[in-house]
Short mmCIF file of C-alpha atoms in Angstrom, two decimals:
data_model
loop_
_atom_site.label_atom_id
_atom_site.label_comp_id
_atom_site.label_asym_id
_atom_site.label_seq_id
_atom_site.Cartn_x
_atom_site.Cartn_y
_atom_site.Cartn_z
CA MET A 228 -63.68 95.69 162.27
CA GLU A 229 -66.46 93.28 161.37
CA LYS A 230 -69.90 94.35 162.57
CA TYR A 231 -72.16 91.82 164.24
CA PRO A 232 -75.91 92.39 164.24
CA THR A 233 -78.00 92.12 167.39
CA TYR A 234 -81.35 90.43 167.70
CA PRO A 235 -84.18 91.95 169.78
CA ILE A 236 -86.58 89.88 171.85
CA SER A 237 -89.54 91.03 169.77
CA THR A 238 -90.27 92.92 166.61
CA VAL A 239 -91.78 96.36 167.23
CA ALA A 240 -93.40 98.22 164.36
CA PRO A 241 -93.48 102.07 164.72
CA ASP A 242 -97.26 102.22 165.05
CA LYS A 243 -97.92 99.03 167.01
CA GLU A 244 -97.44 97.66 170.51
CA PRO A 245 -94.52 95.27 171.12
CA VAL A 246 -95.38 91.69 170.39
CA PRO A 247 -94.13 89.48 173.23
CA LEU A 248 -92.37 86.29 172.37
CA PRO A 249 -93.68 82.94 173.64
CA PRO A 250 -92.23 81.69 176.94
CA PRO A 251 -88.63 80.47 176.65
CA LEU A 252 -88.11 76.81 175.99
CA GLN A 253 -87.45 74.74 179.11
CA TYR A 254 -85.07 71.80 179.25
CA ARG A 255 -86.94 68.63 180.24
CA LEU A 256 -86.44 64.90 180.63
CA TYR A 257 -89.03 62.30 179.67
CA LYS A 258 -89.43 58.78 181.05
CA THR A 259 -89.94 57.46 177.53
CA ARG A 260 -86.22 57.97 176.95
CA PHE A 261 -85.62 54.68 178.73
CA SER A 262 -87.95 52.72 176.45
CA GLY A 263 -86.07 54.00 173.41
CA LEU A 264 -82.80 53.13 175.12
CA PHE A 265 -84.13 49.61 175.67
CA GLY A 266 -84.98 49.34 171.97
CA PHE A 267 -81.48 50.42 170.97
CA ILE A 268 -79.95 47.90 173.39
CA ILE A 269 -81.95 44.93 172.09
CA LEU A 270 -81.38 45.75 168.44
CA GLY A 271 -77.72 46.54 169.05
CA LEU A 272 -77.31 43.15 170.73
CA VAL A 273 -78.83 41.20 167.88
CA THR A 274 -77.18 43.11 165.03
CA GLY A 275 -73.82 42.58 166.74
CA MET A 276 -74.06 38.78 166.61
CA PRO A 277 -73.74 37.88 162.89
CA TRP A 278 -70.36 39.32 161.92
CA CYS A 279 -68.38 37.19 164.41
CA TRP A 280 -70.78 34.23 164.51
CA PHE A 281 -68.50 32.06 162.38
CA GLY A 282 -65.26 32.98 164.19
CA PRO A 283 -65.23 30.28 166.91
CA ILE A 284 -66.62 27.64 164.50
CA SER A 285 -64.45 28.59 161.52
CA THR A 286 -62.91 25.12 161.19
CA ASN A 287 -66.29 23.35 161.39
CA ALA A 288 -67.87 25.85 158.98
CA ALA A 289 -65.08 25.26 156.46
CA GLU A 290 -65.65 21.48 156.66
CA ASN A 291 -69.46 21.65 156.53
CA PHE A 292 -69.66 23.96 153.54
CA ALA A 293 -66.50 22.68 151.80
CA ILE A 294 -64.86 26.10 151.78
CA SER A 295 -61.45 27.39 152.91
CA LEU A 296 -60.63 29.16 156.16
CA ASP A 297 -60.00 32.37 154.22
CA GLN A 298 -63.52 32.13 152.81
CA VAL A 299 -64.87 31.73 156.34
CA ASN A 300 -62.89 34.80 157.38
CA TRP A 301 -64.56 36.74 154.58
CA LEU A 302 -67.95 36.07 156.17
CA GLY A 303 -66.73 38.45 158.88
CA ASN A 304 -64.65 40.68 156.62
CA ILE A 305 -67.55 41.44 154.31
CA VAL A 306 -69.52 42.86 157.22
CA SER A 307 -66.71 45.27 158.01
CA CYS A 308 -66.22 46.19 154.34
CA ILE A 309 -69.89 46.99 153.75
CA TYR A 310 -70.11 48.67 157.13
CA ILE A 311 -67.62 51.36 156.07
CA PRO A 312 -69.69 53.07 153.32
CA VAL A 313 -73.02 52.36 155.03
CA SER A 314 -71.90 54.01 158.27
CA LEU A 315 -71.17 57.23 156.36
CA THR A 316 -74.67 57.29 154.87
CA VAL A 317 -76.43 56.90 158.22
CA PRO A 318 -75.93 60.56 159.30
CA VAL A 319 -77.17 61.74 155.89
CA PHE A 320 -80.27 59.55 156.11
CA CYS A 321 -80.89 60.50 159.75
CA SER A 322 -80.70 64.25 159.06
CA ARG A 323 -83.41 63.87 156.41
CA PHE A 324 -85.71 61.22 157.87
CA GLY A 325 -84.99 61.00 161.59
CA ILE A 326 -83.85 58.37 164.05
CA ARG A 327 -87.02 56.25 163.89
CA ARG A 328 -86.99 55.81 160.12
CA CYS A 329 -83.32 54.83 160.22
CA ALA A 330 -84.16 52.22 162.85
CA GLU A 331 -86.94 50.82 160.65
CA VAL A 332 -84.49 50.34 157.77
CA GLY A 333 -82.05 48.63 160.12
CA VAL A 334 -84.65 46.18 161.38
CA VAL A 335 -85.80 45.26 157.86
CA MET A 336 -82.20 44.57 156.83
CA MET A 337 -81.69 42.49 159.98
CA LEU A 338 -84.65 40.25 159.16
CA ILE A 339 -83.63 39.79 155.53
CA SER A 340 -80.08 38.90 156.55
CA ALA A 341 -81.24 36.33 159.09
CA TRP A 342 -83.34 34.26 156.70
CA VAL A 343 -81.15 34.65 153.61
CA ARG A 344 -78.27 33.34 155.72
CA TYR A 345 -80.38 30.40 156.87
CA ALA A 346 -81.36 29.64 153.28
CA GLY A 347 -77.67 29.03 152.64
CA THR A 348 -77.73 26.03 155.01
CA ILE A 349 -80.06 23.94 152.81
CA THR A 350 -78.22 20.67 152.29
CA SER A 351 -79.25 20.28 148.63
CA LEU A 352 -77.28 23.39 147.64
CA SER A 353 -73.80 23.18 146.21
CA SER A 354 -70.98 24.61 148.31
CA GLN A 355 -70.71 27.64 145.99
CA SER A 356 -74.43 28.39 146.19
CA ALA A 357 -74.53 27.92 149.94
CA TYR A 358 -71.53 30.20 150.40
CA ALA A 359 -73.11 32.85 148.15
CA LEU A 360 -76.27 32.92 150.28
CA LEU A 361 -74.25 33.06 153.48
CA MET A 362 -72.33 35.98 152.02
CA PHE A 363 -75.51 37.83 150.99
CA GLY A 364 -76.89 37.31 154.48
CA GLN A 365 -73.78 38.85 155.96
CA ILE A 366 -74.02 41.80 153.53
CA PHE A 367 -77.57 42.60 154.68
CA SER A 368 -76.48 42.35 158.32
CA ALA A 369 -73.68 44.82 157.53
CA ILE A 370 -76.36 47.34 156.52
CA SER A 371 -78.32 46.90 159.76
CA GLN A 372 -75.41 46.92 162.20
CA PRO A 373 -74.12 50.51 161.78
CA VAL A 374 -77.59 52.00 162.21
CA PHE A 375 -77.75 51.10 165.90
CA GLN A 376 -74.11 51.99 166.54
CA VAL A 377 -73.80 55.30 164.71
CA LEU A 378 -77.06 56.72 166.08
CA GLY A 379 -76.21 55.94 169.72
CA PRO A 380 -74.53 59.29 170.58
CA LYS A 381 -77.24 61.14 168.66
CA TYR A 382 -80.00 59.43 170.63
CA SER A 383 -78.32 60.11 173.97
CA GLU A 384 -77.80 63.77 173.02
CA LYS A 385 -81.46 64.17 172.01
CA TRP A 386 -82.98 62.45 175.05
CA PHE A 387 -80.54 62.63 178.02
CA ASP A 388 -79.07 65.46 180.08
CA LEU A 389 -75.51 65.98 181.30
CA LYS A 390 -75.97 63.55 184.20
CA GLY A 391 -77.00 60.65 181.97
CA ARG A 392 -75.64 61.29 178.49
CA THR A 393 -72.37 59.38 178.80
CA THR A 394 -74.14 56.47 180.50
CA ALA A 395 -76.71 56.29 177.70
CA THR A 396 -73.97 56.40 175.07
CA MET A 397 -72.14 53.65 176.96
CA VAL A 398 -75.17 51.37 177.18
CA ILE A 399 -75.90 51.67 173.46
CA ALA A 400 -72.22 51.35 172.51
CA ILE A 401 -71.62 48.18 174.50
CA ALA A 402 -74.78 46.51 173.20
CA ASN A 403 -72.92 45.59 170.02
CA PRO A 404 -69.91 44.06 171.84
CA ILE A 405 -72.33 42.17 174.10
CA GLY A 406 -73.96 40.80 170.96
CA SER A 407 -70.55 39.81 169.65
CA ALA A 408 -69.75 38.07 172.93
CA LEU A 409 -73.06 36.23 172.87
CA GLY A 410 -72.44 35.25 169.27
CA GLN A 411 -69.09 33.76 170.19
CA LEU A 412 -70.68 31.89 173.08
CA LEU A 413 -73.75 30.61 171.28
CA SER A 414 -72.34 29.62 167.90
CA PRO A 415 -70.17 26.72 169.18
CA LEU A 416 -72.83 25.61 171.69
CA ALA A 417 -75.75 25.44 169.26
CA GLY A 418 -75.00 21.99 167.80
CA THR A 419 -74.09 21.82 164.14
CA VAL A 420 -73.19 24.85 162.05
CA ARG A 421 -76.56 24.71 160.29
CA GLN A 422 -78.44 24.58 163.59
CA SER A 423 -76.51 27.56 164.89
CA VAL A 424 -77.46 29.66 161.83
CA LEU A 425 -81.14 28.78 162.43
CA ILE A 426 -80.87 29.90 166.05
CA LEU A 427 -79.43 33.22 164.89
CA ALA A 428 -82.38 33.70 162.53
CA ILE A 429 -84.88 33.00 165.32
CA ILE A 430 -83.16 35.45 167.67
CA SER A 431 -83.19 38.15 164.97
CA THR A 432 -86.91 37.70 164.36
CA ALA A 433 -87.74 37.77 168.07
CA ALA A 434 -85.93 41.11 168.49
CA THR A 435 -87.98 42.93 165.84
CA PRO A 436 -90.69 44.37 168.19
CA ALA A 437 -87.99 46.42 169.99
CA LEU A 438 -88.26 48.85 167.08
CA PHE A 439 -91.56 50.23 168.41
CA PHE A 440 -89.88 51.60 171.54
CA ILE A 441 -87.70 54.04 169.56
CA SER A 442 -88.84 57.63 168.85
CA ASP A 443 -87.19 60.53 167.06
CA ALA A 444 -86.93 63.34 169.63
CA PRO A 445 -88.72 64.59 172.78
CA PRO A 446 -91.07 67.59 172.69
CA SER A 447 -88.55 69.65 174.71
CA PRO A 448 -84.79 69.08 174.63
CA PRO A 449 -82.80 67.98 177.70
CA THR A 450 -79.81 70.27 177.04
CA TYR A 451 -78.63 73.05 174.77
CA ALA A 452 -76.83 70.54 172.54
CA GLY A 453 -80.04 68.53 172.30
CA SER A 454 -81.96 71.60 171.14
CA LYS A 455 -79.80 72.26 168.11
CA PRO A 456 -80.69 70.97 164.64
CA PRO A 457 -78.46 68.16 163.36
CA GLN A 458 -75.34 69.07 161.45
CA THR A 459 -74.37 67.28 158.28
CA LEU A 460 -71.55 64.91 157.51
CA THR A 461 -70.39 67.37 154.86
CA SER A 462 -70.00 70.14 157.42
CA LEU A 463 -67.76 67.89 159.51
CA PHE A 464 -65.56 67.07 156.52
CA ARG A 465 -65.31 70.76 155.63
CA ALA A 466 -64.45 71.64 159.22
CA MET A 467 -61.75 68.95 159.29
CA PHE A 468 -60.14 70.44 156.19
CA GLY A 469 -60.38 74.00 157.53
CA LEU A 470 -62.94 75.15 154.96
CA ALA A 471 -65.74 77.64 155.53
CA VAL A 472 -68.52 76.25 157.75
CA PRO A 473 -71.31 77.69 159.92
CA PRO A 474 -70.06 78.93 163.33
CA GLU A 475 -71.54 75.96 165.20
CA ALA A 476 -69.60 73.53 162.97
CA TYR A 477 -66.23 75.29 163.24
CA MET A 478 -63.27 73.31 164.62
CA SER A 479 -60.00 74.88 165.67
CA PRO A 480 -56.72 73.39 164.38
CA ARG A 481 -56.16 71.82 167.80
CA GLU A 482 -59.60 70.19 167.73
CA ARG A 483 -59.01 68.88 164.23
CA THR A 484 -55.74 67.32 165.33
CA ASP A 485 -57.32 65.80 168.43
CA PHE A 486 -60.23 64.35 166.48
CA LEU A 487 -57.87 62.81 163.93
CA ILE A 488 -55.86 61.17 166.73
CA VAL A 489 -59.01 59.98 168.53
CA THR A 490 -60.35 58.52 165.28
CA THR A 491 -57.09 56.64 164.70
CA LEU A 492 -56.94 55.31 168.27
CA PHE A 493 -60.59 54.31 168.24
CA GLY A 494 -60.10 52.58 164.92
CA ILE A 495 -57.05 50.55 165.92
CA LEU A 496 -58.56 49.42 169.24
CA VAL A 497 -61.94 48.48 167.77
CA GLY A 498 -60.18 46.84 164.81
CA ALA A 499 -58.02 44.79 167.18
CA THR A 500 -61.09 43.46 168.97
CA ASN A 501 -62.82 42.76 165.64
CA ALA A 502 -59.79 40.78 164.51
CA LEU A 503 -59.93 38.69 167.68
CA SER A 504 -63.63 38.01 167.17
CA VAL A 505 -63.11 36.74 163.62
CA LEU A 506 -59.76 34.98 164.12
CA SER A 507 -60.17 33.64 167.67
CA GLY A 508 -60.37 30.03 166.55
CA GLN A 509 -57.36 30.40 164.25
CA TRP A 510 -55.32 32.08 166.98
CA PHE A 511 -55.91 29.52 169.72
CA GLU A 512 -56.81 26.17 168.11
CA PRO A 513 -53.30 25.50 166.68
CA ALA A 514 -52.01 25.82 170.26
CA GLY A 515 -54.36 23.04 171.39
CA TYR A 516 -57.47 24.92 172.53
CA SER A 517 -60.97 23.81 171.46
CA ASP A 518 -63.37 26.01 169.54
CA THR A 519 -65.48 26.36 172.69
CA THR A 520 -62.50 27.61 174.69
CA SER A 521 -61.56 29.98 171.86
CA GLY A 522 -65.06 31.42 171.89
CA LEU A 523 -65.00 31.78 175.67
CA MET A 524 -61.72 33.70 175.51
CA GLY A 525 -63.17 36.21 173.07
CA ALA A 526 -66.36 36.44 175.11
CA SER A 527 -64.43 36.98 178.36
CA LEU A 528 -62.72 40.02 176.82
CA LEU A 529 -66.04 41.61 175.90
CA LEU A 530 -68.04 40.61 178.97
CA SER A 531 -65.40 41.80 181.46
CA GLY A 532 -65.28 45.13 179.67
CA ILE A 533 -69.05 45.40 179.70
CA VAL A 534 -69.23 44.88 183.46
CA THR A 535 -66.55 47.53 183.99
CA SER A 536 -68.30 49.98 181.65
CA ILE A 537 -71.56 49.66 183.56
CA VAL A 538 -69.68 50.75 186.68
CA THR A 539 -67.52 53.48 185.16
CA ALA A 540 -69.93 55.25 182.78
CA PRO A 541 -71.99 56.89 185.58
CA LEU A 542 -68.71 58.06 187.11
CA PHE A 543 -67.84 59.88 183.88
CA ASP A 544 -71.27 61.53 183.96
CA ARG A 545 -71.10 62.73 187.57
CA ILE A 546 -67.52 62.71 188.91
CA PHE A 547 -64.87 62.45 186.19
CA THR A 548 -66.86 64.67 183.85
CA HIS A 549 -63.83 66.52 182.50
CA ARG A 550 -61.33 63.65 182.54
CA LEU A 551 -61.99 61.83 179.27
CA GLY A 552 -58.55 62.65 177.84
CA VAL A 553 -56.76 61.56 181.01
CA THR A 554 -58.67 58.28 180.93
CA LEU A 555 -57.38 57.52 177.45
CA LYS A 556 -53.79 58.29 178.44
CA ILE A 557 -53.98 55.81 181.32
CA LEU A 558 -55.85 52.93 179.69
CA ILE A 559 -54.45 52.79 176.16
CA PRO A 560 -50.87 51.87 177.20
CA ILE A 561 -52.29 49.06 179.36
CA VAL A 562 -54.34 47.72 176.45
CA ALA A 563 -51.40 47.92 174.04
CA CYS A 564 -49.15 45.95 176.39
CA GLY A 565 -51.91 43.38 176.87
CA TRP A 566 -52.21 42.74 173.14
CA LEU A 567 -48.44 42.47 172.77
CA SER A 568 -48.23 39.94 175.62
CA LEU A 569 -50.26 37.45 173.56
CA VAL A 570 -47.12 36.84 171.49
CA TRP A 571 -45.73 34.86 174.45
CA ALA A 572 -49.00 33.80 176.10
CA VAL A 573 -50.55 31.83 173.21
CA ARG A 574 -48.98 28.44 173.87
CA PRO A 575 -50.28 25.05 175.04
CA ASN A 576 -51.60 24.66 178.60
CA ASN A 577 -51.68 28.37 179.37
CA THR A 578 -55.44 28.81 179.69
CA ALA A 579 -55.46 30.76 182.98
CA ALA A 580 -52.97 33.36 181.75
CA LEU A 581 -54.84 33.82 178.47
CA PHE A 582 -58.14 34.41 180.26
CA ALA A 583 -56.43 36.90 182.60
CA ILE A 584 -55.00 38.82 179.63
CA MET A 585 -58.37 38.84 177.90
CA VAL A 586 -60.03 40.25 181.02
CA ILE A 587 -57.41 43.02 181.35
CA ILE A 588 -57.74 43.99 177.69
CA GLY A 589 -61.51 43.90 177.84
CA THR A 590 -61.76 45.88 181.07
CA CYS A 591 -59.73 48.73 179.61
CA SER A 592 -60.85 48.57 175.94
CA VAL A 593 -64.61 48.45 176.39
CA THR A 594 -64.43 51.15 179.07
CA MET A 595 -62.86 53.44 176.46
CA LEU A 596 -65.60 52.75 173.92
CA PRO A 597 -68.14 55.31 175.23
CA VAL A 598 -65.28 57.63 176.21
CA GLY A 599 -64.07 57.71 172.60
CA LEU A 600 -67.57 58.26 171.22
CA GLU A 601 -68.35 61.06 173.68
CA LEU A 602 -64.97 62.69 173.10
CA GLY A 603 -65.63 62.64 169.34
CA VAL A 604 -68.85 64.57 169.88
CA GLU A 605 -67.15 66.96 172.30
CA LEU A 606 -64.54 67.85 169.68
CA THR A 607 -66.92 68.16 166.71
CA ARG A 608 -70.35 69.05 168.22
CA ASN A 609 -71.69 66.67 165.55
CA ALA A 610 -72.98 63.50 167.22
CA ASP A 611 -73.99 61.19 164.37
CA ALA A 612 -71.28 62.26 161.90
CA SER A 613 -68.45 61.89 164.43
CA ALA A 614 -69.78 58.47 165.51
CA ALA A 615 -69.98 57.41 161.86
CA LEU A 616 -66.34 58.30 161.27
CA LEU A 617 -65.21 56.58 164.47
CA TRP A 618 -67.04 53.33 163.75
CA CYS A 619 -65.98 53.50 160.11
CA SER A 620 -62.37 53.75 161.26
CA GLY A 621 -62.83 50.76 163.56
CA ASN A 622 -64.13 48.55 160.79
CA LEU A 623 -61.50 49.75 158.32
CA PHE A 624 -58.69 48.85 160.71
CA GLY A 625 -60.44 45.57 161.48
CA VAL A 626 -60.48 44.54 157.81
CA MET A 627 -56.83 45.46 157.37
CA LEU A 628 -55.76 43.52 160.46
CA ILE A 629 -57.77 40.43 159.53
CA LEU A 630 -56.42 40.36 155.97
CA ALA A 631 -52.83 40.97 157.06
CA GLU A 632 -52.96 38.35 159.81
CA GLY A 633 -54.60 35.81 157.53
CA ALA A 634 -51.68 36.26 155.14
CA LEU A 635 -49.25 35.69 158.04
CA ARG A 636 -50.74 32.27 158.91
CA ALA A 637 -48.05 29.58 159.06
CA PRO A 638 -48.06 26.79 156.44
CA PRO A 639 -49.27 23.23 157.19
CA THR A 640 -45.65 22.10 157.56
CA ALA A 641 -45.04 24.47 160.50
CA ASN A 642 -44.99 23.38 164.13
CA PRO A 643 -47.80 23.57 165.04
CA PRO A 644 -49.49 23.63 161.62
CA TYR A 645 -51.29 26.83 160.64
CA ASN A 646 -50.17 28.67 163.77
CA MET A 647 -50.63 32.45 163.98
CA HIS A 648 -47.49 33.42 165.90
CA ASP A 649 -46.31 35.90 163.26
CA ALA A 650 -49.80 37.35 163.09
CA LEU A 651 -49.80 37.94 166.86
CA ILE A 652 -46.46 39.75 166.62
CA PHE A 653 -47.88 41.99 163.90
CA HIS A 654 -51.09 42.54 165.89
CA GLY A 655 -49.33 43.64 169.08
CA SER A 656 -46.71 45.76 167.32
CA VAL A 657 -49.28 47.76 165.36
CA ILE A 658 -51.28 48.55 168.50
CA ILE A 659 -48.15 49.60 170.41
CA ALA A 660 -47.09 51.90 167.56
CA PHE A 661 -50.44 53.64 167.17
CA GLY A 662 -51.06 53.72 170.92
CA THR A 663 -48.25 56.23 171.43
CA LEU A 664 -50.41 58.87 169.71
CA VAL A 665 -52.56 59.15 172.83
CA PHE A 666 -49.93 61.28 174.56
CA PHE A 667 -50.50 64.05 172.00
CA VAL A 668 -54.23 64.41 172.76
CA ARG A 669 -55.45 67.46 174.69
CA ALA A 670 -59.16 66.53 174.46
CA ARG A 671 -60.99 69.70 175.51
CA GLN A 672 -64.69 68.97 176.11
CA ALA A 673 -66.20 72.02 174.41
CA ARG A 674 -69.76 70.69 174.11
CA ARG A 675 -70.02 69.94 177.83
CA GLU A 676 -68.57 73.34 178.76
CA LEU A 677 -71.15 75.04 176.57
CA ASP A 678 -74.03 72.96 177.95
CA GLU A 679 -72.99 73.70 181.52
CA ALA A 680 -72.68 77.43 180.81
CA MET A 681 -76.04 77.60 179.09
CA ALA A 682 -77.73 75.67 181.88
CA GLY A 683 -76.12 77.93 184.49
CA GLN A 684 -77.26 81.09 182.71
CA GLY A 685 -80.78 79.79 182.13
CA VAL A 686 -80.22 80.38 178.43
CA VAL A 687 -82.04 78.51 175.72
CA PRO A 688 -80.38 79.58 172.47
CA SER A 689 -82.53 77.63 170.06
CA SER A 690 -82.57 80.84 168.02
CA PRO A 691 -80.57 84.09 168.11
CA THR A 692 -83.09 85.26 170.72
CA VAL A 693 -81.98 84.04 174.13
CA GLY A 694 -84.13 83.94 177.25
CA ALA A 695 -85.68 87.28 178.05
CA GLY A 696 -82.85 89.41 176.73
CA VAL A 697 -80.78 90.09 173.65
CA VAL A 698 -77.44 88.50 172.81
CA SER A 699 -75.41 89.81 169.93
CA SER A 700 -74.34 87.27 167.35
CA ARG A 701 -70.74 88.13 168.19
CA ARG A 702 -71.21 87.06 171.83
CA MET A 703 -73.26 84.05 170.77
CA HIS A 704 -70.39 83.02 168.51
CA GLU A 705 -67.92 83.41 171.37
CA ALA A 706 -70.13 81.32 173.64
CA GLU A 707 -70.43 78.56 171.09
CA SER A 708 -66.76 78.53 170.18
CA VAL A 709 -64.89 77.67 173.41
CA ARG A 710 -62.10 76.62 171.08
CA ASP A 711 -59.17 78.91 171.72
CA GLU A 712 -57.32 78.72 175.03
CA ASP A 713 -57.13 82.54 175.03
CA ALA A 714 -60.86 82.94 174.39
CA GLU A 715 -63.12 84.34 177.09
CA PRO A 716 -64.81 81.88 179.44
CA LEU A 717 -68.35 81.09 178.45
CA GLU A 718 -69.85 82.81 181.47
CA MET A 719 -67.97 86.04 180.65
CA ALA A 720 -69.10 85.94 177.01
CA LEU A 721 -72.71 85.46 178.02
CA THR A 722 -72.50 88.16 180.70
CA LYS A 723 -71.11 90.63 178.18
CA GLY A 724 -73.88 89.62 175.81
CA SER A 725 -76.45 90.51 178.48
CA GLU A 726 -74.76 93.90 179.03
CA GLU A 727 -74.89 94.58 175.29
CA SER A 728 -78.58 93.63 175.39
CA GLU A 729 -79.29 96.18 178.15
CA GLU A 730 -77.41 98.88 176.25
CA TRP A 731 -79.35 98.09 173.09
CA LEU A 732 -82.69 98.21 174.90
CA ALA A 733 -81.75 101.42 176.72
CA GLY A 734 -80.75 103.04 173.45
CA GLY A 735 -84.05 101.99 171.89
CA SER A 736 -86.00 103.44 174.78
CA LYS A 737 -84.25 106.80 174.48
CA GLN A 738 -84.93 106.95 170.78
CA GLY A 739 -88.59 106.11 171.39
CA SER A 740 -88.95 108.89 173.95
#
């Protein structure tokens, strides 16, 4: 049988008095957490605007810059393509330099993107040169956007306790969709295409001071999870493939399966919304709707979901704390049916029905956004790496959907010309097919169980030494695992650890006497 060492509360040399350890670390909350949350919200809003800015005005942008609709689509696609590798580097950069330094890089990229994009609107430029500058602007915005999305769960874990963590994750997560909604509202209302790009640059510059509200970590953590050092992206990949990892990074086969399903579901739902944001004008304008109405439809999806998320996120923190998996199983079928219904709903003079469908999809989809992010952390205990993979999946599916649906656009000889009926069939069918995976998710919330047990025991395991006693590494491993259904409850593991501590101390006392 494998032997597990125990760790005493202090080191006692044979000829010296015991050296007491410093007082145990206390979990605390700081009011400055809200200022950092505000900074993440503002920067998430602004970095969410550029990638879908040209969606509602795609036809006008193609005419103004003498480019094709596919080239306009690539102004959104390029953001998703660059987002994928950048999102995977954010956890690596954050583990080395911290949240604040990552935010500084994101803000610099945001400013560069804003004014490079505006430089592309100079009328003396050729269409190729203008398009190149627009594309470079979008590339820089693709570097800034994932910073304030991927780090959201990490920030909430570092600064918020169990009663506010999901709400904080929700607020940061929906900032980007709010920015997308505002982008779809503002871009067709800002006058000409060139004027709208200037407005986007001004908004980006005005948001820069929000950076100074963001800090790395509080002096004392709010929870056990917040006290632990960050894990690496590599450890998550190794855990997913069943390779050797530290105990705190271990994932059971069931957890690996659940995380793979959650990543796929998150990706297809986020990708579906991304496709709408980029293709909204091309979906609805052939059916007789203006670019303003197309933008409003996309915005109604996001804004209705945002309102619902503001109401539901506190409920997940305080009431439905262990019901994240059930939530997915209820909402995903509704969303899938909503997307499929667009096959019949996108037709002339059907505005009311389309807005109703958008509201239903948005109410369910955006509500699941923080649920998916929190569930990813629950399954992996790795906040920034799990968020990176989830958002990476969303952008990957978004690119694939946009490219596939662009290829399914009807020819100019169709009735109506350039309609996207086949694309809508493909869109709804893919979501229905992948949505069935939700019924295979168990979704055990291991991180929350561990945090609740540690808080209940008054334990602060920032090191092998816990509280005022001794916990063997075997019991500490059992407490951190909570992975196997047959494993001991956390409270039992910790209680046994305390008993082992007393036995160890009693044995030491007898030897000393």
